Amino acid sequence: MSAPNEPGLSDHHLPEVALVGRSNVGKSSLLGMLLGAPSLVRTSRTPGRTQLLNLFHYGDKLAFMDLPGYGYAKLSHQERDRMARITHGYMVNRVPLKGVLLLLDARREEVSEADREMAAFMLKHDRPVLLVATKADLVPKNRRLAQQRRLEKSFGVPAGWSVMCSSKTKEGEGELWRRIHELVS
Ligand code: GTP
Ligand code: MG
């Protein structure tokens, strides 16, 4: 189901996991991989595609929330404020929310200020966070581990705290599922 904001969402009794991250980082693609149904979740080459709260039930076990991305420069200030309000309202008020996947592009050298602010916001509201480095297929194999450690260091979290994945090759899918189960249990 889709809703324009948190009060518009229906309640359920499943643990809910949300995906957050900068626009175009690969949230919808990763969710399509996890659901085993890439075509179910709308992805786009154009940043700013996901503008509603999109909730997906995964059998009778879990629910996933695909959130709008942040940091897309081409949106108007008004539009960006509106999306930030929607995301913040969801994070603060959503009762079934058990954990958050914070997605980072595996190719990035540094974690952006917007990502740090988002992580701080979630921790402030007691939402457990798992870091997921996306698009691993775009980092040469022999540099992936070093790049993962670099992102962890830049974020200030211990080595092994993040998971590296590719929605394209499904690399890391098993590990990501294990960590999601840990996150919600
Ligand atoms: P917004 O909804 O705009 O915030 O974007 P999003 O974070 O949902 O990103 P989306 O999943 O729509 O993907 C953005 C672009 O990155 C698309 O062109 C995808 O095909 C591409 N992409 C996503 N995941 C991967 C990946 O693992 N590998 C590669 N090579 N490309 C990817
Ligand atoms: Mg999206």
GROMACS .gro file of C-alpha atoms and ligand atoms in nm:
model
  218
    1MET     CA    1   0.000   0.000   0.000
    2SER     CA    2   0.103   0.362  -0.049
    3ALA     CA    3   0.024   0.662   0.165
    4PRO     CA    4   0.121   1.029   0.157
    5ASN     CA    5   0.225   1.029   0.524
    6GLU     CA    6   0.246   0.820   0.842
    7PRO     CA    7  -0.112   0.871   0.967
    8GLY     CA    8  -0.232   0.743   0.629
    9LEU     CA    9  -0.068   0.402   0.676
   10SER     CA   10  -0.265   0.103   0.799
   11ASP     CA   11  -0.156  -0.077   1.113
   12HIS     CA   12  -0.035  -0.433   1.121
   13HIS     CA   13   0.137  -0.663   1.367
   14LEU     CA   14   0.448  -0.750   1.165
   15PRO     CA   15   0.793  -0.613   1.242
   16GLU     CA   16   0.859  -0.334   0.992
   17VAL     CA   17   1.197  -0.248   0.836
   18ALA     CA   18   1.248   0.081   0.651
   19LEU     CA   19   1.500   0.165   0.379
   20VAL     CA   20   1.648   0.514   0.385
   21GLY     CA   21   1.927   0.686   0.199
   22ARG     CA   22   2.013   0.947  -0.056
   23SER     CA   23   1.812   0.968  -0.371
   24ASN     CA   24   1.923   0.714  -0.633
   25VAL     CA   25   2.132   0.509  -0.387
   26GLY     CA   26   1.931   0.197  -0.478
   27LYS     CA   27   1.663   0.164  -0.206
   28SER     CA   28   1.383   0.049  -0.434
   29SER     CA   29   1.615  -0.189  -0.623
   30LEU     CA   30   1.739  -0.346  -0.300
   31LEU     CA   31   1.383  -0.392  -0.181
   32GLY     CA   32   1.292  -0.554  -0.513
   33MET     CA   33   1.577  -0.800  -0.456
   34LEU     CA   34   1.470  -0.878  -0.098
   35LEU     CA   35   1.110  -0.935  -0.205
   36GLY     CA   36   1.228  -1.149  -0.494
   37ALA     CA   37   1.013  -0.931  -0.718
   38PRO     CA   38   1.213  -0.649  -0.876
   39SER     CA   39   0.923  -0.536  -1.092
   40LEU     CA   40   0.701  -0.483  -0.788
   41VAL     CA   41   0.908  -0.192  -0.660
   42ARG     CA   42   0.938   0.108  -0.885
   43THR     CA   43   1.299   0.210  -0.955
   44SER     CA   44   1.433   0.482  -1.176
   45ARG     CA   45   1.740   0.636  -1.326
   46THR     CA   46   1.585   0.971  -1.237
   47PRO     CA   47   1.650   1.059  -0.872
   48GLY     CA   48   1.352   1.155  -0.661
   49ARG     CA   49   1.128   0.887  -0.807
   50THR     CA   50   0.986   0.752  -0.482
   51GLN     CA   51   0.768   1.025  -0.334
   52LEU     CA   52   0.518   0.837  -0.122
   53LEU     CA   53   0.547   0.599   0.170
   54ASN     CA   54   0.532   0.259   0.001
   55LEU     CA   55   0.465  -0.034   0.231
   56PHE     CA   56   0.521  -0.397   0.127
   57HIS     CA   57   0.423  -0.708   0.320
   58TYR     CA   58   0.668  -0.998   0.296
   59GLY     CA   59   0.442  -1.296   0.358
   60ASP     CA   60   0.321  -1.298   0.716
   61LYS     CA   61   0.669  -1.235   0.854
   62LEU     CA   62   0.785  -0.884   0.783
   63ALA     CA   63   0.688  -0.555   0.630
   64PHE     CA   64   0.921  -0.320   0.441
   65MET     CA   65   0.891   0.052   0.394
   66ASP     CA   66   1.040   0.212   0.082
   67LEU     CA   67   1.099   0.577   0.172
   68PRO     CA   68   1.164   0.877  -0.052
   69GLY     CA   69   1.535   0.957  -0.086
   70TYR     CA   70   1.698   1.277   0.035
   71GLY     CA   71   1.970   1.500  -0.100
   72TYR     CA   72   1.836   1.537  -0.451
   73ALA     CA   73   1.947   1.884  -0.554
   74LYS     CA   74   1.698   1.933  -0.835
   75LEU     CA   75   1.390   1.927  -0.616
   76SER     CA   76   1.259   2.263  -0.495
   77HIS     CA   77   1.316   2.360  -0.131
   78GLN     CA   78   0.945   2.324  -0.071
   79GLU     CA   79   0.943   1.973  -0.213
   80ARG     CA   80   1.249   1.871  -0.015
   81ASP     CA   81   1.098   2.005   0.309
   82ARG     CA   82   0.781   1.816   0.240
   83MET     CA   83   0.968   1.488   0.188
   84ALA     CA   84   1.182   1.541   0.498
   85ARG     CA   85   0.868   1.601   0.704
   86ILE     CA   86   0.711   1.281   0.572
   87THR     CA   87   1.023   1.075   0.653
   88HIS     CA   88   1.071   1.229   0.998
   89GLY     CA   89   0.703   1.184   1.086
   90TYR     CA   90   0.727   0.821   0.985
   91MET     CA   91   1.048   0.758   1.184
   92VAL     CA   92   0.916   0.920   1.499
   93ASN     CA   93   0.562   0.783   1.503
   94ARG     CA   94   0.548   0.451   1.323
   95VAL     CA   95   0.473   0.186   1.586
   96PRO     CA   96   0.564  -0.137   1.395
   97LEU     CA   97   0.904   0.007   1.286
   98LYS     CA   98   1.173  -0.220   1.430
   99GLY     CA   99   1.482  -0.120   1.237
  100VAL     CA  100   1.623   0.087   0.956
  101LEU     CA  101   1.853   0.000   0.668
  102LEU     CA  102   2.064   0.306   0.589
  103LEU     CA  103   2.194   0.268   0.235
  104LEU     CA  104   2.522   0.414   0.114
  105ASP     CA  105   2.671   0.392  -0.232
  106ALA     CA  106   2.963   0.148  -0.205
  107ARG     CA  107   3.169   0.367  -0.439
  108ARG     CA  108   3.163   0.673  -0.214
  109GLU     CA  109   3.481   0.775  -0.039
  110GLU     CA  110   3.314   0.971   0.240
  111VAL     CA  111   2.979   0.954   0.413
  112SER     CA  112   2.775   1.267   0.345
  113GLU     CA  113   2.645   1.509   0.606
  114ALA     CA  114   2.287   1.418   0.511
  115ASP     CA  115   2.356   1.050   0.585
  116ARG     CA  116   2.512   1.136   0.922
  117GLU     CA  117   2.215   1.355   1.013
  118MET     CA  118   1.975   1.077   0.919
  119ALA     CA  119   2.167   0.822   1.130
  120ALA     CA  120   2.175   1.062   1.426
  121PHE     CA  121   1.803   1.127   1.392
  122MET     CA  122   1.724   0.754   1.398
  123LEU     CA  123   1.947   0.684   1.695
  124LYS     CA  124   1.789   0.974   1.881
  125HIS     CA  125   1.453   0.807   1.829
  126ASP     CA  126   1.583   0.464   1.930
  127ARG     CA  127   1.557   0.311   1.587
  128PRO     CA  128   1.828   0.045   1.536
  129VAL     CA  129   2.027   0.105   1.217
  130LEU     CA  130   2.205  -0.131   0.980
  131LEU     CA  131   2.443   0.021   0.725
  132VAL     CA  132   2.413  -0.127   0.376
  133ALA     CA  133   2.665  -0.043   0.105
  134THR     CA  134   2.484  -0.073  -0.230
  135LYS     CA  135   2.595  -0.123  -0.591
  136ALA     CA  136   2.889  -0.343  -0.485
  137ASP     CA  137   2.911  -0.466  -0.845
  138LEU     CA  138   3.042  -0.123  -0.943
  139VAL     CA  139   3.345  -0.157  -0.714
  140PRO     CA  140   3.623  -0.385  -0.844
  141LYS     CA  141   3.624  -0.714  -0.652
  142ASN     CA  142   3.974  -0.669  -0.514
  143ARG     CA  143   3.880  -0.330  -0.364
  144ARG     CA  144   3.544  -0.414  -0.207
  145LEU     CA  145   3.658  -0.510   0.140
  146ALA     CA  146   3.887  -0.208   0.169
  147GLN     CA  147   3.606   0.017   0.047
  148GLN     CA  148   3.363  -0.132   0.300
  149ARG     CA  149   3.612  -0.069   0.585
  150ARG     CA  150   3.662   0.283   0.460
  151LEU     CA  151   3.289   0.361   0.474
  152GLU     CA  152   3.264   0.210   0.822
  153LYS     CA  153   3.557   0.418   0.937
  154SER     CA  154   3.411   0.732   0.781
  155PHE     CA  155   3.086   0.664   0.966
  156GLY     CA  156   3.268   0.593   1.290
  157VAL     CA  157   3.134   0.238   1.336
  158PRO     CA  158   3.334  -0.081   1.402
  159ALA     CA  159   3.460  -0.301   1.118
  160GLY     CA  160   3.201  -0.556   1.013
  161TRP     CA  161   2.910  -0.331   1.108
  162SER     CA  162   2.793  -0.290   0.748
  163VAL     CA  163   2.678  -0.527   0.478
  164MET     CA  164   2.782  -0.490   0.116
  165CYS     CA  165   2.526  -0.579  -0.149
  166SER     CA  166   2.442  -0.562  -0.514
  167SER     CA  167   2.082  -0.572  -0.633
  168LYS     CA  168   2.216  -0.641  -0.978
  169THR     CA  169   2.421  -0.954  -0.897
  170LYS     CA  170   2.247  -1.037  -0.565
  171GLU     CA  171   2.586  -1.047  -0.396
  172GLY     CA  172   2.541  -1.016  -0.020
  173GLU     CA  173   2.172  -1.109  -0.022
  174GLY     CA  174   2.209  -1.401   0.225
  175GLU     CA  175   2.414  -1.193   0.466
  176LEU     CA  176   2.168  -0.904   0.441
  177TRP     CA  177   1.875  -1.132   0.527
  178ARG     CA  178   2.063  -1.269   0.830
  179ARG     CA  179   2.130  -0.918   0.954
  180ILE     CA  180   1.769  -0.810   0.894
  181HIS     CA  181   1.646  -1.101   1.107
  182GLU     CA  182   1.890  -0.996   1.381
  183LEU     CA  183   1.770  -0.639   1.353
  184VAL     CA  184   1.405  -0.724   1.413
  185SER     CA  185   1.447  -1.007   1.664
  186GTP     P1  186   1.481   0.731  -0.515
  186GTP     O1  187   1.351   0.656  -0.504
  186GTP     O2  188   1.483   0.832  -0.622
  186GTP     O3  189   1.526   0.784  -0.384
  186GTP     O4  190   1.596   0.624  -0.563
  186GTP     P2  191   1.629   0.480  -0.503
  186GTP     O5  192   1.724   0.493  -0.390
  186GTP     O6  193   1.503   0.403  -0.477
  186GTP     O7  194   1.711   0.413  -0.623
  186GTP     P3  195   1.663   0.305  -0.732
  186GTP     O8  196   1.647   0.170  -0.671
  186GTP     O9  197   1.547   0.363  -0.807
  186GTP    O10  198   1.793   0.295  -0.825
  186GTP     C1  199   1.853   0.409  -0.884
  186GTP     C2  200   1.940   0.366  -1.001
  186GTP    O11  201   2.050   0.285  -0.956
  186GTP     C3  202   1.866   0.279  -1.105
  186GTP    O12  203   1.912   0.316  -1.233
  186GTP     C4  204   1.909   0.137  -1.070
  186GTP    O13  205   1.907   0.049  -1.181
  186GTP     C5  206   2.051   0.158  -1.023
  186GTP     N1  207   2.093   0.053  -0.926
  186GTP     C6  208   2.029   0.020  -0.811
  186GTP     N2  209   2.092  -0.081  -0.748
  186GTP     C7  210   2.200  -0.115  -0.823
  186GTP     C8  211   2.306  -0.212  -0.809
  186GTP    O14  212   2.314  -0.291  -0.713
  186GTP     N3  213   2.401  -0.214  -0.908
  186GTP     C9  214   2.396  -0.129  -1.014
  186GTP     N4  215   2.495  -0.138  -1.104
  186GTP     N5  216   2.299  -0.036  -1.030
  186GTP    C10  217   2.202  -0.028  -0.936
  187MG      MG  218   1.308   0.461  -0.471
   0.00000   0.00000   0.00000
